[in-house]
mmCIF file of C-alpha atoms in Angstrom:
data_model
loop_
_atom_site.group_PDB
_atom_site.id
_atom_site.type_symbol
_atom_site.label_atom_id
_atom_site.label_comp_id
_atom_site.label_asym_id
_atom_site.label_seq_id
_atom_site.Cartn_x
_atom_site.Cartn_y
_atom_site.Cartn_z
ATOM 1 C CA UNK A 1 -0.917 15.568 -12.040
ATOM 2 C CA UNK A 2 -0.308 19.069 -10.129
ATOM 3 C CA UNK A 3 -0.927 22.160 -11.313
ATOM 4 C CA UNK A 4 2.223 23.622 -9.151
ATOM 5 C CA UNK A 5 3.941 26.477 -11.088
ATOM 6 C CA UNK A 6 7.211 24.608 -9.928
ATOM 7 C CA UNK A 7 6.292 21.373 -11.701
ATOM 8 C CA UNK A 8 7.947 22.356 -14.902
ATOM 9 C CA UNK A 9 11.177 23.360 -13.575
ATOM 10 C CA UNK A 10 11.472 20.179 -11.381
ATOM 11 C CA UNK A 11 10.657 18.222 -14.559
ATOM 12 C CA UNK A 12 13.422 20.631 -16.528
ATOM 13 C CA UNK A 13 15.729 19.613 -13.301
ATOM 14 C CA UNK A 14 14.913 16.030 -13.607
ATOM 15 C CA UNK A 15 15.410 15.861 -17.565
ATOM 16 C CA UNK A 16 18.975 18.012 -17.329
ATOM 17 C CA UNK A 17 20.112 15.160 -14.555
ATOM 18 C CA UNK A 18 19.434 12.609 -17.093
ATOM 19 C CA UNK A 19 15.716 11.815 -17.182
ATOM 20 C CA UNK A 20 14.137 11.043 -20.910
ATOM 21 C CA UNK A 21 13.376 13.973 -22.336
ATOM 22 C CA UNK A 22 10.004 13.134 -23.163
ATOM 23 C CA UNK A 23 8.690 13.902 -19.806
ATOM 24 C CA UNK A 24 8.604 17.702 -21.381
ATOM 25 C CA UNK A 25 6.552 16.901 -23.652
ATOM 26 C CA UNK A 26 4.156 13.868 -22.320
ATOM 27 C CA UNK A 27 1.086 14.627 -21.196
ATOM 28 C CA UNK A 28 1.435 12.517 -18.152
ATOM 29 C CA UNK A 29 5.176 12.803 -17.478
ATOM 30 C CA UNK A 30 6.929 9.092 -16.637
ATOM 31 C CA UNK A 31 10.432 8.750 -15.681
ATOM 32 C CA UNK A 32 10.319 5.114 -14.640
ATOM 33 C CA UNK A 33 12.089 3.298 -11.642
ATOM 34 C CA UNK A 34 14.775 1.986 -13.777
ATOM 35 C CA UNK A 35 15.883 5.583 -14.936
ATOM 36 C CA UNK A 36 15.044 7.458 -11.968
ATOM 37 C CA UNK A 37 18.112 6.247 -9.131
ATOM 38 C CA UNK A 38 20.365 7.226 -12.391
ATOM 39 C CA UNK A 39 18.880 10.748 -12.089
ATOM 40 C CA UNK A 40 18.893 10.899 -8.942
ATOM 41 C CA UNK A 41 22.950 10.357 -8.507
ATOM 42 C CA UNK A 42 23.739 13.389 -11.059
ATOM 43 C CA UNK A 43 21.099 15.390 -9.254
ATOM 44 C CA UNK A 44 23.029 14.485 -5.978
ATOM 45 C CA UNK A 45 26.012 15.008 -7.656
ATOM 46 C CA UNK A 46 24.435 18.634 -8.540
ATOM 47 C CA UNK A 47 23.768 19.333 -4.883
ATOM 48 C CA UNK A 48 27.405 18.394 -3.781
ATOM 49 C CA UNK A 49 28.942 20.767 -6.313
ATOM 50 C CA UNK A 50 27.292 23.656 -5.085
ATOM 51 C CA UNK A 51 28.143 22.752 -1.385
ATOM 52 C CA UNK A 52 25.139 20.950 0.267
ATOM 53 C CA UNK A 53 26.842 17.993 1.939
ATOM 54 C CA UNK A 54 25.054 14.390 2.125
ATOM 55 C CA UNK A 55 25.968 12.078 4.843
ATOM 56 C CA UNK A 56 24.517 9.163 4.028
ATOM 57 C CA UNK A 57 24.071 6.484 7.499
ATOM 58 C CA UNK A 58 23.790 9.230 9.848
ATOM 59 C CA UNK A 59 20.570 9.822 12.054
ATOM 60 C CA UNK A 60 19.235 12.722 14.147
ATOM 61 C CA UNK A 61 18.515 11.199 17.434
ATOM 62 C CA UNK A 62 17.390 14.560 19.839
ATOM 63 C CA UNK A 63 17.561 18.361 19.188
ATOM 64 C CA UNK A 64 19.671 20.699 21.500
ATOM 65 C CA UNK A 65 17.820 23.723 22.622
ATOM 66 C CA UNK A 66 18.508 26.289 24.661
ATOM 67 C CA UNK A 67 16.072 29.109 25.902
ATOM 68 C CA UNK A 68 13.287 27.629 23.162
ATOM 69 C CA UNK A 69 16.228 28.453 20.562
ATOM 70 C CA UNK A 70 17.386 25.001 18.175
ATOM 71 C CA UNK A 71 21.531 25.140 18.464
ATOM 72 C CA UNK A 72 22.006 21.668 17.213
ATOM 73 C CA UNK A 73 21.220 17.995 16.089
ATOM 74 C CA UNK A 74 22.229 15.148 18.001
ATOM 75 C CA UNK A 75 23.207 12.657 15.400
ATOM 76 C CA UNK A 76 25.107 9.135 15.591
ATOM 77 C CA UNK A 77 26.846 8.046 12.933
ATOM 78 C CA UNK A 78 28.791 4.675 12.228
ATOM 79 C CA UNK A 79 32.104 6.674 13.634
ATOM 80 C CA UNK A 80 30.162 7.483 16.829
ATOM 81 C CA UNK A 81 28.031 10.353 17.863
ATOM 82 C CA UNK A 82 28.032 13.831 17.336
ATOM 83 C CA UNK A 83 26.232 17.506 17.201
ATOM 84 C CA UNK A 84 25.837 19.104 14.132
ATOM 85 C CA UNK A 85 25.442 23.032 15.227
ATOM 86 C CA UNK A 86 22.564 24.338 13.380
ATOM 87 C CA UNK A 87 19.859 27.333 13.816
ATOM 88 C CA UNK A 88 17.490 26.130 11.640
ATOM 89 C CA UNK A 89 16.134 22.899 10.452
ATOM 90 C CA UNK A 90 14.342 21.458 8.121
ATOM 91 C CA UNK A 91 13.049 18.358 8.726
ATOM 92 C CA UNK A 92 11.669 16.252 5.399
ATOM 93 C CA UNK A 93 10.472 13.118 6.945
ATOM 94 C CA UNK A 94 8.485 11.678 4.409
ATOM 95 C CA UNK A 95 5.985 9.035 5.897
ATOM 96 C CA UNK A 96 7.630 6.566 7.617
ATOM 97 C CA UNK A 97 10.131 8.131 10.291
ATOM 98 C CA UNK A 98 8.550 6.944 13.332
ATOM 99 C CA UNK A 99 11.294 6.668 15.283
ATOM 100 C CA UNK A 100 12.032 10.832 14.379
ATOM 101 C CA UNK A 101 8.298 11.533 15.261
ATOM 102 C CA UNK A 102 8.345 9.550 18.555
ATOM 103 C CA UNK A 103 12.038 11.850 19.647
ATOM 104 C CA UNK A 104 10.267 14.873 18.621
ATOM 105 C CA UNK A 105 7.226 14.922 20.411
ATOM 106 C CA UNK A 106 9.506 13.500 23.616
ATOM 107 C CA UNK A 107 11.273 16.856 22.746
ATOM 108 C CA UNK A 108 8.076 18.920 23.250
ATOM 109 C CA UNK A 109 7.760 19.899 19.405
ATOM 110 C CA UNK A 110 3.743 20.606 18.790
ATOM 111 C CA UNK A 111 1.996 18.172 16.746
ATOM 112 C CA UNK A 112 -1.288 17.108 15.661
ATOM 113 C CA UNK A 113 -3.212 14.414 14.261
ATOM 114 C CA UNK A 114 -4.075 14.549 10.323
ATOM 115 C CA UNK A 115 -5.971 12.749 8.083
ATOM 116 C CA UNK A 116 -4.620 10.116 5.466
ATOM 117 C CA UNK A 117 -5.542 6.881 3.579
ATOM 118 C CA UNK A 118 -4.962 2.731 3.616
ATOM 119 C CA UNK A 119 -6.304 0.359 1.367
ATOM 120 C CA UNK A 120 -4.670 -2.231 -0.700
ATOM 121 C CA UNK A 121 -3.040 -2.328 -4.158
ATOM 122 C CA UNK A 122 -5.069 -4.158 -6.264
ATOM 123 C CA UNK A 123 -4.098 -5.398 -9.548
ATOM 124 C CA UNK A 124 -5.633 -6.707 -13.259
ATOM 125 C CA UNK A 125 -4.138 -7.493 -16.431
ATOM 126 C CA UNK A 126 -2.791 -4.580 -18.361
ATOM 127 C CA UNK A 127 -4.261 -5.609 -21.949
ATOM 128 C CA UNK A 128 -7.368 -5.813 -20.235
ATOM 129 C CA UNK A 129 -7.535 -2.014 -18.428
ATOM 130 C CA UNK A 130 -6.469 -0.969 -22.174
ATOM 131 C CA UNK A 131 -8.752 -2.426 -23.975
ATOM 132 C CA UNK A 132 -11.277 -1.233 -21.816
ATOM 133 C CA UNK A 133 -9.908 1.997 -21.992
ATOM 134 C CA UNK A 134 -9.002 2.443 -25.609
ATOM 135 C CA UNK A 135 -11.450 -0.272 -27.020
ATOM 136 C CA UNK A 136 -9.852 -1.856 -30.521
ATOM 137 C CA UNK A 137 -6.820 0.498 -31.377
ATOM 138 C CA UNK A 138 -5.724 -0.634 -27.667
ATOM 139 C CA UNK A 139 -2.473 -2.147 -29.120
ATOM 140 C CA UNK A 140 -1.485 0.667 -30.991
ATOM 141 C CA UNK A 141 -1.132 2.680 -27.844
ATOM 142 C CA UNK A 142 0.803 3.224 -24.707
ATOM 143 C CA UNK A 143 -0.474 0.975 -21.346
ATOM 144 C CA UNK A 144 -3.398 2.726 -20.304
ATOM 145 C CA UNK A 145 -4.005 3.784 -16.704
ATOM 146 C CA UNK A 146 -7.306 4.784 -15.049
ATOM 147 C CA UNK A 147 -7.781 7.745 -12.015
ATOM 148 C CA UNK A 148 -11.437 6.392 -10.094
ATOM 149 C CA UNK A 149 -13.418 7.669 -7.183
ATOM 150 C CA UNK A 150 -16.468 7.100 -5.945
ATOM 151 C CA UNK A 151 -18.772 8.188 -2.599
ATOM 152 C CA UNK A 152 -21.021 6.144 -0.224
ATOM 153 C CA UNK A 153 -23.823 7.096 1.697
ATOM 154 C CA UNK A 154 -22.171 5.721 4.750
ATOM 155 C CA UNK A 155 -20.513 9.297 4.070
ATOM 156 C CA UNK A 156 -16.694 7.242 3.192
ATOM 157 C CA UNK A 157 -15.121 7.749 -0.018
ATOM 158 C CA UNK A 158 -12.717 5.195 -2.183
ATOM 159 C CA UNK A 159 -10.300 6.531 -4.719
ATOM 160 C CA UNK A 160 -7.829 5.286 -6.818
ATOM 161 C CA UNK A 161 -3.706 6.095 -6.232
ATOM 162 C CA UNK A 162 -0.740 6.125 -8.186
ATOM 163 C CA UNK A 163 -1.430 3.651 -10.438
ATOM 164 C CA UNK A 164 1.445 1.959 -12.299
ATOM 165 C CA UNK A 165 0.620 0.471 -15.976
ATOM 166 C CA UNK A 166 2.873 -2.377 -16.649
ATOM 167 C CA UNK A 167 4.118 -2.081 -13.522
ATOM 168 C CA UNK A 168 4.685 -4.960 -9.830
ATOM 169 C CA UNK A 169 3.835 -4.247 -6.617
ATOM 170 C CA UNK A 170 6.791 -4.257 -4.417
ATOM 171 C CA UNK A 171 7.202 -4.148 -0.676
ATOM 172 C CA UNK A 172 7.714 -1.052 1.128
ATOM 173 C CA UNK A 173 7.687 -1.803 4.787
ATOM 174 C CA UNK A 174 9.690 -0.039 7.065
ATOM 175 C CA UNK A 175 9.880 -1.930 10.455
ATOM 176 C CA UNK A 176 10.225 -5.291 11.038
ATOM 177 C CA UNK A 177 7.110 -7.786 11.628
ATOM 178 C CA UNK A 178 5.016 -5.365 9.515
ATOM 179 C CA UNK A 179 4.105 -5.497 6.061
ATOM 180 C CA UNK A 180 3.163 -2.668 3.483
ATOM 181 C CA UNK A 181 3.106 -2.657 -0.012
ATOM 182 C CA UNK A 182 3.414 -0.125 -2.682
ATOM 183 C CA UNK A 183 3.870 0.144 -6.577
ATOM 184 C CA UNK A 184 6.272 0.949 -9.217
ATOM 185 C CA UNK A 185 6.566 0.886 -13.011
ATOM 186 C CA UNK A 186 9.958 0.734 -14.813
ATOM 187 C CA UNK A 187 10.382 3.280 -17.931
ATOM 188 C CA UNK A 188 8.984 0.572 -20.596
ATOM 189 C CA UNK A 189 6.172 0.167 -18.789
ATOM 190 C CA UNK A 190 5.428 -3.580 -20.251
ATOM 191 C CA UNK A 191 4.721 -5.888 -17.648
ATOM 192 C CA UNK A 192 1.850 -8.298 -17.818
ATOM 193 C CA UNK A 193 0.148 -6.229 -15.182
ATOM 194 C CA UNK A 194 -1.387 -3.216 -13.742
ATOM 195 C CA UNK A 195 -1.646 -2.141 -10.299
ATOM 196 C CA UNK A 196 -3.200 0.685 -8.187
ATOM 197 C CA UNK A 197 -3.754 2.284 -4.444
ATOM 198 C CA UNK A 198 -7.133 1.431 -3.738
ATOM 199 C CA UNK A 199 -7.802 3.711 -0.523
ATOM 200 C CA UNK A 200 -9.995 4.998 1.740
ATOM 201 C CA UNK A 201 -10.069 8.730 3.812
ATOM 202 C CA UNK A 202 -9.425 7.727 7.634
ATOM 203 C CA UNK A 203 -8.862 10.468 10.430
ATOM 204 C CA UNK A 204 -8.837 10.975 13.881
ATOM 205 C CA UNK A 205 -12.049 9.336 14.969
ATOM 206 C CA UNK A 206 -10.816 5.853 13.475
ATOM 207 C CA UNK A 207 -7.660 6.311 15.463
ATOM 208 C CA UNK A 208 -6.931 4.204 18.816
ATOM 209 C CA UNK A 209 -8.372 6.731 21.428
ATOM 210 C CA UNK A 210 -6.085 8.583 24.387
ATOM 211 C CA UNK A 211 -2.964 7.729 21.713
ATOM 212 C CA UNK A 212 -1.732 11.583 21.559
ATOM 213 C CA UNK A 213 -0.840 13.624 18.557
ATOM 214 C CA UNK A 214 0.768 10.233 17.282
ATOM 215 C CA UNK A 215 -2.293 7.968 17.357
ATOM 216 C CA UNK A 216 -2.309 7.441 13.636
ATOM 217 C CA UNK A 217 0.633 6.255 14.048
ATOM 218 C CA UNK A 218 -0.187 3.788 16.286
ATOM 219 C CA UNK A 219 -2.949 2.940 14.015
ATOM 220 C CA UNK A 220 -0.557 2.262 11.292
ATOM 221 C CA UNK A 221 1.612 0.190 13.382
ATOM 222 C CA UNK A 222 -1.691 -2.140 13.849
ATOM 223 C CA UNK A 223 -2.629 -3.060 10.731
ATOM 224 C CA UNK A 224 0.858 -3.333 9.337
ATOM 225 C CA UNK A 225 1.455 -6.189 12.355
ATOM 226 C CA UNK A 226 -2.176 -7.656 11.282
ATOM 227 C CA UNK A 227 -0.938 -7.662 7.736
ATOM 228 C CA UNK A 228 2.602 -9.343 8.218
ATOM 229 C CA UNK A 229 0.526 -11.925 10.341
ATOM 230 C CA UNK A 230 -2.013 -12.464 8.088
ATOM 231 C CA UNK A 231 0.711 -13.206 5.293
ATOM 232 C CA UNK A 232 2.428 -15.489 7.221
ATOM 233 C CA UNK A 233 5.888 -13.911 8.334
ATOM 234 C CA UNK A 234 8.621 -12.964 5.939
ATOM 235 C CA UNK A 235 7.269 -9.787 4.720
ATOM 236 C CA UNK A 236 4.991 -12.030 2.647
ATOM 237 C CA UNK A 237 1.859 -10.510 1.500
ATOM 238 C CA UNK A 238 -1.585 -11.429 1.837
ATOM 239 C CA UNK A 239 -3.604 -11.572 -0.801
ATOM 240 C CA UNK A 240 -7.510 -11.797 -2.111
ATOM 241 C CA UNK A 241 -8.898 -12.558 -5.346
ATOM 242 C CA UNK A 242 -11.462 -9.293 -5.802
ATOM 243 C CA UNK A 243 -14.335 -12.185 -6.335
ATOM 244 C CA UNK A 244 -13.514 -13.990 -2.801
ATOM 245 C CA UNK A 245 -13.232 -10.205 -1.099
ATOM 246 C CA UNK A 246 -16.935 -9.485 -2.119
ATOM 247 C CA UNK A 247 -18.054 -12.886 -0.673
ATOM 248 C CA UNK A 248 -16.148 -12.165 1.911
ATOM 249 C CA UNK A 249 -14.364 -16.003 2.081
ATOM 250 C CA UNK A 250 -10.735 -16.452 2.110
ATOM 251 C CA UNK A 251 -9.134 -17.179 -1.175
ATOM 252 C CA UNK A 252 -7.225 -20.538 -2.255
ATOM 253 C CA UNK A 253 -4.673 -19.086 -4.732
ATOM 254 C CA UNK A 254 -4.739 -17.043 -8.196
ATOM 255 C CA UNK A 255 -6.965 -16.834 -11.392
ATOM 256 C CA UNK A 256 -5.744 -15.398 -14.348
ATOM 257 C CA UNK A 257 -4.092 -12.818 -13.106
ATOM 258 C CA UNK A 258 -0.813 -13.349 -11.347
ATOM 259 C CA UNK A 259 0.335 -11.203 -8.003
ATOM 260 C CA UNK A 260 4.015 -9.510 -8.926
ATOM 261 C CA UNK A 261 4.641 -9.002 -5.809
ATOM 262 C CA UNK A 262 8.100 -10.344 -4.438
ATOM 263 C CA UNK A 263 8.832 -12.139 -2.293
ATOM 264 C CA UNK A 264 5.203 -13.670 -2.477
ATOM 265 C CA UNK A 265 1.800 -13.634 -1.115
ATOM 266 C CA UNK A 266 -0.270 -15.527 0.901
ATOM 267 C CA UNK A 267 -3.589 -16.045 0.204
ATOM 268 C CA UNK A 268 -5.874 -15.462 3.083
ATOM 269 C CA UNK A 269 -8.769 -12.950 3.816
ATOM 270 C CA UNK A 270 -8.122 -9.246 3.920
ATOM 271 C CA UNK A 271 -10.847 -8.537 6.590
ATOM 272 C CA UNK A 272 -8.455 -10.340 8.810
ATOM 273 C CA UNK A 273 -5.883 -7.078 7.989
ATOM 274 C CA UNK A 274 -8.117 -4.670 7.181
ATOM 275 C CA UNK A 275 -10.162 -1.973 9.658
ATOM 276 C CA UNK A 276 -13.922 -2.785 9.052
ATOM 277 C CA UNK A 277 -15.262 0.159 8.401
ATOM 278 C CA UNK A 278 -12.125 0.727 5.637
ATOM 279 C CA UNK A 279 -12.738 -3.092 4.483
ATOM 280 C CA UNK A 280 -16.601 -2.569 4.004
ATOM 281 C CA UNK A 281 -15.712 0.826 2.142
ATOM 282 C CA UNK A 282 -13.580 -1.295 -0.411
ATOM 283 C CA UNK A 283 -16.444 -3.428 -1.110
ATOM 284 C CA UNK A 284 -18.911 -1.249 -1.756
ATOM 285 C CA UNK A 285 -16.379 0.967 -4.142
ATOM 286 C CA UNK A 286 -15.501 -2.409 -6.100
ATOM 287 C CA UNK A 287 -19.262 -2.187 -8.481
ATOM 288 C CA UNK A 288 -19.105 1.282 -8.614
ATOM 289 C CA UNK A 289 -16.008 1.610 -10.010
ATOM 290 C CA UNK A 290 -16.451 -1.223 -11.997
ATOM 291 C CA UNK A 291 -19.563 0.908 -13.394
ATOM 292 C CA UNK A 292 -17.071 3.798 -14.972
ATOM 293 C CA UNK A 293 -14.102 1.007 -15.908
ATOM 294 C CA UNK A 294 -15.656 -2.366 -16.856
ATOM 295 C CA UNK A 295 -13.207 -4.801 -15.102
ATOM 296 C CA UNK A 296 -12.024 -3.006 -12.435
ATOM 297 C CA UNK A 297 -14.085 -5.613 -9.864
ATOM 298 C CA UNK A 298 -13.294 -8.625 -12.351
ATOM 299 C CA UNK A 299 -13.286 -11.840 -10.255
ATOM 300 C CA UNK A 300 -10.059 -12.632 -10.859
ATOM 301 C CA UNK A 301 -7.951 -9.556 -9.920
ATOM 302 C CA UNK A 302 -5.767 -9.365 -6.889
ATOM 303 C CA UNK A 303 -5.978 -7.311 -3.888
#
C-alpha cells in the first residue's frame, strides 16, 4: 500500500528473483509465503555475487569504540568469537532484537521511546468477508480483504493490519514463555479463513514508568508472558469467540469458525492478556467496524 517511489523497483527486484509476475500488474501486489523464501534465496544469491557476504548464526554481542569512533563488532559465532573491523554500521533490527537493544543502550547508544500497536488477530470465514464485500458475484472473484479504522471519544483509535485472505495465523514469538501471533497467506490464497491485526495506538504513557528508553519493551515482555500464561504453556494461544469478548466471559471452545492457528489455542478470556485500556478499545471498535463491514463483530469469529 505505499506510495514510495522505490516500491516499483523492489517489486521489479522481487519479480526478476522469481516472484509471479503478476505483482506488476495487481493492484494490490501478493507474492505469498509459499513463493516468497524461493525469492528470497536467488535474491540472496544476487547479493553474494556482487560481494555482500551473509553469515548466517553469527550475532553482534558489543561494539568496539574508541574516542566516540565505531572500529568494530564483537560477534560470536558457532567457531568462537570474533571482531569484525568496521567504520560504519547499519543496524536493521526489525522488531524483536531485544537482546541487541538491551547491549546497545549498555553501550551508551541514545535511544528513545516510540509509539506502536498490540491487539489480537482476529479471524472470520473468508466466503463470508467476500460476500460482504462483493455481494453475489463474490465467487467469481479473488478472496476479498477489508482495511478498517475507527476513533473513540476516549481519544484511542482501532485499525485494522495486514490482513491475510485465505490465509492462518501462525506464531511468531521470539523468546521463550511468551506468546505472539501473527499472519500469513500462501500465494493461492484459499484457505477457509481470513485473518487480520486488530490494534490499538499505545505510547509512552501506557508504558511501565522509570523503565528507560526501553520501557516499551518491557511492556511487550508483559503481555507476551500474560499471553503464554493465559494459553496454557506451549506457545499455545488463547483465544475468544468475538461474542464472549463483548460480554466479557471466557469462552468454552469454537463456533463456526475454526482458529488456524498451530499448534492450538486455548480458550480463555483475553482481558486476562490484554492491557485494559487496549482491551476496552477493542470492544468498542468491534460495532463500529461491524457498521462499515457487516460481520466483522459476528459472534462467532475468533480473536
Amino acid at each position: 500500500g505505499t506510495r514510495d517511489i522505490r516500491h516499483r523497483w523492489i517489486l521489479e527486484q522481487l519479480a526478476a528473483c522469481g516472484a509471479p509476475e503478476s505483482i506488476l500488474t495487481d493492484a494490490k501486489p501478493h507474492v505469498g509465503t509459499d513463493m516468497l523464501h524461493l525469492t528470497l534465496v536467488n535474491l540472496r544469491r544476487q547479493l553474494l555475487d556482487l560481494g555482500a557476504q551473509v553469515r548466517f548464526g553469527h550475532r553482534v554481542t558489543g561494539l568496539r569504540v574508541r574516542d566516540g569512533a565505531l572500529e568494530g563488532l564483537e560477534v560470536s559465532s558457532p567457531e568462537g568469537s570474533y571482531v569484525l573491523p568496521a567504520r560504519q554500521a547499519v543496524l536493521a533490527l526489525g522488531h524483536s532484537a531485544r537482546d541487541t537493544f538491551e547491549m546497545l543502550h549498555a553501550a551508551g547508544v541514545r535511544m528513545e521511546q516510540k509509539p506502536f500497536a498490540v491487539g489480537v488477530r482476529i479471524e472470520h470465514l473468508q466466503r463470508e468477508i467476500s460476500a460482504r464485500q462483493y455481494g453475489p458475484a463474490w465467487k467469481q472473484l479473488p478472496p476479498s480483504d477489508y482495511k478498517l479504522a475507527c476513533h473513540l471519544p476516549t481519544g484511542r483509535s482501532a485499525f485494522t493490519f495486514c490482513v491475510c485472505p485465505g490465509g492462518e495465523v501462525v506464531a511468531a514469538s521470539s523468546a521463550q514463555g511468551q506468546v505472539v501471533t501473527n499472519g500469513m497467506s500462501f500465494r493461492a490464497r484459499d484457505g477457509k479463513n481470513i485473518n487480520g491485526g486488530f490494534l490499538v495506538g499505545v505510547g509512552p504513557e501506557d508504558f511501565p514508568a522509570g523503565a528507560g528508553p526501553l520501557a516499551g519493551v518491557r511492556f511487550q515482555e508483559e503481555w507476551e508472558r500474560a499471553a503464554f500464561q493465559a494459553g496454557g504453556g506451549g506457545f499455545l494461544a488463547p483465544a475468544q469467540r468475538v461474542e464472549d469478548f463483548l460480554k466479557k466471559r471466557p469462552s468454552q471452545g469454537p463456533g463456526a469458525i475454526r482458529p488456524t492457528y498451530r499448534p492450538g489455542v486455548t480458550w480463555t478470556e483475553l482481558d486476562r492478556c490484554l492491557p485494559g485500556a487496549v482491551a476496552d478499545t477493542l470492544r468498542g471498535a468491534l460495532p463500529l467496524m461491524d457498521r462499515k463491514l457487516r460481520g466483522f463483530a459476528a459472534p462467532d469469529g475468533v480473536l
